[in-house]
PDB file of C-alpha atoms in Angstrom:
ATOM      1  CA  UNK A  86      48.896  34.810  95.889  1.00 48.00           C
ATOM      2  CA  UNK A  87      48.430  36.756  92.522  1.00 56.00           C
ATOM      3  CA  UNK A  88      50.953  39.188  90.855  1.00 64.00           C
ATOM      4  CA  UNK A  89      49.789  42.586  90.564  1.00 66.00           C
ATOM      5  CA  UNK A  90      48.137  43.344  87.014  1.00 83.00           C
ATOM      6  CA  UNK A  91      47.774  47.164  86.021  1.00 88.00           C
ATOM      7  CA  UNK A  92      50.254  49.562  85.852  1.00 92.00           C
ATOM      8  CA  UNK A  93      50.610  53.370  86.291  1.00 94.00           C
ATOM      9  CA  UNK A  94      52.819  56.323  85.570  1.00 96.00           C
ATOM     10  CA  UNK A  95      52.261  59.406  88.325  1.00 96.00           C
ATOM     11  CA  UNK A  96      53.524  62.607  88.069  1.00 96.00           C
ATOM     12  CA  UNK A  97      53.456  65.889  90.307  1.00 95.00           C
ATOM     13  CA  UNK A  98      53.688  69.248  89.702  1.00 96.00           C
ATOM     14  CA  UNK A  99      51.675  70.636  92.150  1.00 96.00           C
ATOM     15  CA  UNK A 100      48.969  71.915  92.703  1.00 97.00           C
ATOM     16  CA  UNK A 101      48.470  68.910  90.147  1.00 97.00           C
ATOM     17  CA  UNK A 102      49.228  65.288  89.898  1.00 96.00           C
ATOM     18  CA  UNK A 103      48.988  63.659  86.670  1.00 98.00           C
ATOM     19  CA  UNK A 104      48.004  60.139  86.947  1.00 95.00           C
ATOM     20  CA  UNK A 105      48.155  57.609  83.906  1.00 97.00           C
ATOM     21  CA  UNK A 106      46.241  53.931  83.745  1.00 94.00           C
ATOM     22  CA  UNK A 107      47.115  50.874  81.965  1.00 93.00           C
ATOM     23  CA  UNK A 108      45.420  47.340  81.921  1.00 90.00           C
ATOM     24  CA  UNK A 109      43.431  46.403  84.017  1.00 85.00           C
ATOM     25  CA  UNK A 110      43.840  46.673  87.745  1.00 84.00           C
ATOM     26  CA  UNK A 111      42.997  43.420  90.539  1.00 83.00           C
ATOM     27  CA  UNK A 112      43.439  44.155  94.247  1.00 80.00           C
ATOM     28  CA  UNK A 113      47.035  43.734  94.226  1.00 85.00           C
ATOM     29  CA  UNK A 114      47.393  46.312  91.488  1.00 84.00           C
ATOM     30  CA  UNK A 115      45.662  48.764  93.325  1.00 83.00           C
ATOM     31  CA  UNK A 116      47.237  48.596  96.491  1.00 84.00           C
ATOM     32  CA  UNK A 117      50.752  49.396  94.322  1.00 89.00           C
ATOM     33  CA  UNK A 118      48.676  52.241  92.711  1.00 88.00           C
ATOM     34  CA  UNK A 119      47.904  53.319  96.266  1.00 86.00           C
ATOM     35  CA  UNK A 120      51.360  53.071  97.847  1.00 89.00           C
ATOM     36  CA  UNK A 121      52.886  55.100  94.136  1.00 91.00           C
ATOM     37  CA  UNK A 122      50.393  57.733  95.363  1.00 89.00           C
ATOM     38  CA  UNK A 123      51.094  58.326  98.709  1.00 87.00           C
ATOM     39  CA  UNK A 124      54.745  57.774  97.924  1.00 91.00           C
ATOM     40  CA  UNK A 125      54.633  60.585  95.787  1.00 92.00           C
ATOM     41  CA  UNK A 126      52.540  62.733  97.891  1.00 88.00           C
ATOM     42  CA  UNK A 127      55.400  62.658 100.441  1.00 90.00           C
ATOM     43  CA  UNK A 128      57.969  64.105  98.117  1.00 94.00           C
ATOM     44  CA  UNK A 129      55.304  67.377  99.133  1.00 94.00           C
ATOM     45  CA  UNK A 130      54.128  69.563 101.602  1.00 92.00           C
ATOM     46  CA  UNK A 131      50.649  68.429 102.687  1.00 88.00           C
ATOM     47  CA  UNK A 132      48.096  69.708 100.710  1.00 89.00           C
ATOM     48  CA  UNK A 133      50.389  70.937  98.240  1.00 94.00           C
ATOM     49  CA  UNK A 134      47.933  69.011  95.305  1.00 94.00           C
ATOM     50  CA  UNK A 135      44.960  70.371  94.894  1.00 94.00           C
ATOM     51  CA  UNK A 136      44.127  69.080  91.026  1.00 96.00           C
ATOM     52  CA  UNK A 137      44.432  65.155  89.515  1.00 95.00           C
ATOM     53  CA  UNK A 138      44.270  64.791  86.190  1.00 98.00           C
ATOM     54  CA  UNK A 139      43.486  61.168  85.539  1.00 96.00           C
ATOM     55  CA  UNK A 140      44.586  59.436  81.653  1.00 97.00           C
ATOM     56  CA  UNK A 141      42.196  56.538  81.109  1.00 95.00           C
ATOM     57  CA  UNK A 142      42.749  56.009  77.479  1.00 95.00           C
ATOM     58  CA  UNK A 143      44.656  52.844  77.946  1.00 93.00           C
ATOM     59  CA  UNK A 144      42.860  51.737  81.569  1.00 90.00           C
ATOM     60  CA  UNK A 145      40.817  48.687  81.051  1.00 84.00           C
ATOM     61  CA  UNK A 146      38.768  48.880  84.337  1.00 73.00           C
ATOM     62  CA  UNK A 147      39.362  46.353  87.713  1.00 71.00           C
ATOM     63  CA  UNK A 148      38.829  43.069  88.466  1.00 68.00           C
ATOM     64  CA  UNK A 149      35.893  42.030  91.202  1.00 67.00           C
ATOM     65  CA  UNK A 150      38.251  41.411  93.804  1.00 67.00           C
ATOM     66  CA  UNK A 151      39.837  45.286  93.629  1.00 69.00           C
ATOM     67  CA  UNK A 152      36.893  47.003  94.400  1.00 69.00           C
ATOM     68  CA  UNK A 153      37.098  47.116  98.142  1.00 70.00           C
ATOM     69  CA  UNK A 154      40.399  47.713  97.602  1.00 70.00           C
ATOM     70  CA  UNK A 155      39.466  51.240  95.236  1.00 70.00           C
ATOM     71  CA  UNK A 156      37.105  52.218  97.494  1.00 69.00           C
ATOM     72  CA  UNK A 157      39.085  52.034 100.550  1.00 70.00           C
ATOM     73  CA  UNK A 158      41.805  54.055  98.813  1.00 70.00           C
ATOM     74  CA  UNK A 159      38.924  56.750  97.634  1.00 69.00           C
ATOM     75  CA  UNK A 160      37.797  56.986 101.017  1.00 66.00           C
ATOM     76  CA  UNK A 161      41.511  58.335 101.776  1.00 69.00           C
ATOM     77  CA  UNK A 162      41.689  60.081  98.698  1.00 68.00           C
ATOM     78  CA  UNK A 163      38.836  62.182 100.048  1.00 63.00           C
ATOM     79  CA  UNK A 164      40.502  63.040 103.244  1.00 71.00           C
ATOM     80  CA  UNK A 165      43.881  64.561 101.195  1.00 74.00           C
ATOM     81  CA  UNK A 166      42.002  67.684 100.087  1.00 80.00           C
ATOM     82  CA  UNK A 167      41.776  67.499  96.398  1.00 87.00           C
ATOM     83  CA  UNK A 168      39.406  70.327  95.078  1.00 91.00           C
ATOM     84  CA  UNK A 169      39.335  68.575  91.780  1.00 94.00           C
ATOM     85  CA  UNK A 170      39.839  65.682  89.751  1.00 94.00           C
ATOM     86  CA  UNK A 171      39.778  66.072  86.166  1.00 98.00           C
ATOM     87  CA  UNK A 172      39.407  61.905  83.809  1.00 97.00           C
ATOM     88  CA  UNK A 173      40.755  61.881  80.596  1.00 98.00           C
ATOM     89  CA  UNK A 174      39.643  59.020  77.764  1.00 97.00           C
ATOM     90  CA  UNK A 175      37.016  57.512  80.647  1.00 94.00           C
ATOM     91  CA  UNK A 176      34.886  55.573  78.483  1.00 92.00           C
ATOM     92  CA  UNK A 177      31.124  55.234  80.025  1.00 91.00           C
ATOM     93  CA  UNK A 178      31.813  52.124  82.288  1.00 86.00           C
ATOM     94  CA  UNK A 179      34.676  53.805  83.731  1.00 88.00           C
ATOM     95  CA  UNK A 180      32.796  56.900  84.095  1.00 93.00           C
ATOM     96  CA  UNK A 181      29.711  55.377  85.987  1.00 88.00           C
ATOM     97  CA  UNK A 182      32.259  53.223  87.995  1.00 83.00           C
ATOM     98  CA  UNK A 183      33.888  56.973  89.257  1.00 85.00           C
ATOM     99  CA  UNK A 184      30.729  59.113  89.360  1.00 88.00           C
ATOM    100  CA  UNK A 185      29.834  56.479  91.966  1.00 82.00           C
ATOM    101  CA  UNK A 186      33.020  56.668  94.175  1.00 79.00           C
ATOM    102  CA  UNK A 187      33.067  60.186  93.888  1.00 83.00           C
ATOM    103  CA  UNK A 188      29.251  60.335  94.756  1.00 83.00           C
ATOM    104  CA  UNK A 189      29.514  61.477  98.589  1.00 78.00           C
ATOM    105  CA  UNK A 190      32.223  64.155  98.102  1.00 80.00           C
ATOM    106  CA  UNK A 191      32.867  67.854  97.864  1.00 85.00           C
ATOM    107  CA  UNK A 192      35.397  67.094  95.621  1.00 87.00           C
ATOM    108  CA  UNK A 193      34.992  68.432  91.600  1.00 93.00           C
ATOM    109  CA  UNK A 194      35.065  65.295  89.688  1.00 94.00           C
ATOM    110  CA  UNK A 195      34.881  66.263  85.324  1.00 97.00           C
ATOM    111  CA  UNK A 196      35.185  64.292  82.626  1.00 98.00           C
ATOM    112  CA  UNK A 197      36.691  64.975  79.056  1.00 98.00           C
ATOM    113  CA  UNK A 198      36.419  62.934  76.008  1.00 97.00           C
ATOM    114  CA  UNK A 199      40.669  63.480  74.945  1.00 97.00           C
ATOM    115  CA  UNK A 200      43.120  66.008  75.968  1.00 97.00           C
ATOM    116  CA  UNK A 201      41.990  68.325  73.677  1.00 97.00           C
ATOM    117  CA  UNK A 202      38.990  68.840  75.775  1.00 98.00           C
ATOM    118  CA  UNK A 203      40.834  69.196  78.363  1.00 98.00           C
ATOM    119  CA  UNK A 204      42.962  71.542  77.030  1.00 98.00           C
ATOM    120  CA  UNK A 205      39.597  73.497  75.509  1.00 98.00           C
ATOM    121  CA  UNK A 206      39.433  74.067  79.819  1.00 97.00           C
ATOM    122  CA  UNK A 207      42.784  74.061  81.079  1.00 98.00           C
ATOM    123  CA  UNK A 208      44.772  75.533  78.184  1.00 98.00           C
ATOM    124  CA  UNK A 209      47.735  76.524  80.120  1.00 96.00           C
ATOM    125  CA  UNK A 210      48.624  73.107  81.355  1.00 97.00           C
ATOM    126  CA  UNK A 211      52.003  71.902  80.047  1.00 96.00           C
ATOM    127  CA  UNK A 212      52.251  68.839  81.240  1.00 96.00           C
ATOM    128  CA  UNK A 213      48.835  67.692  79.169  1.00 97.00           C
ATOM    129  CA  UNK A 214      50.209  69.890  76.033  1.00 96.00           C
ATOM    130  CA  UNK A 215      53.975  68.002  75.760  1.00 94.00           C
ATOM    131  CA  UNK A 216      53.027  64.206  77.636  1.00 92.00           C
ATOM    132  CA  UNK A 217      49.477  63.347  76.675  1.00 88.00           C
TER     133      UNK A 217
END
């Protein structure tokens, strides 16, 4: 058995969720990354977030053996009812690796080259203003 390799740092004001990468991520890693979510999706009325704003600048990709595990937790993802979800810093692996999760879904999927871009979008988002 393997330790878990990536970490994360979620936070949710909804409608949003702010969602932060680091490393890279092998099966193990996601499945924390999966329970964090849902863990803090229960502090919140269902369907309470509506946005996820994703920071890739320090997110290194996953290992072969996560992808089942990212697309099984996509597949849920999906089902929560996000209208959007907004990658920051996604760097053009990651951004071909999440076009192609997102491909079959209603859901908005963007991506901005920094938070200033962002912000150029969203510019009354505090959280992205005073954290990233």
């Amino acid at each position: 058995m393997f330790g878990a390799h990536g970490e994360f740092q979620i936070c949710s004001q909804p409608p949003t969720m702010y969602l932060k990468l680091f490393g890279s991520f092998n099966n193990e890693g996601i499945n924390l990354l999966t329970n964090g979510v849902v863990n803090e999706l229960s502090m919140h009325p269902k369907g309470a977030v509506k946005f996820v704003v994703v920071n890739l600048e320090e997110f290194e990709l996953i290992t072969v053996d996560s992808m089942d595990s990212l697309e099984a937790y996509f597949a849920s993802v999906k089902e929560r009812g996000y209208e959007r979800v907004d990658y920051l810093y996604a760097n053009i692996i990651a951004k071909n690796m999440f076009e192609k999760v997102w491909n079959s879904s209603d859901v908005e999927v963007n991506f901005y080259k920094d938070s200033e871009n962002y912000l150029q979008q969203h510019p009354d988002d505090e959280y992205i203003k005073n954290y990233w």
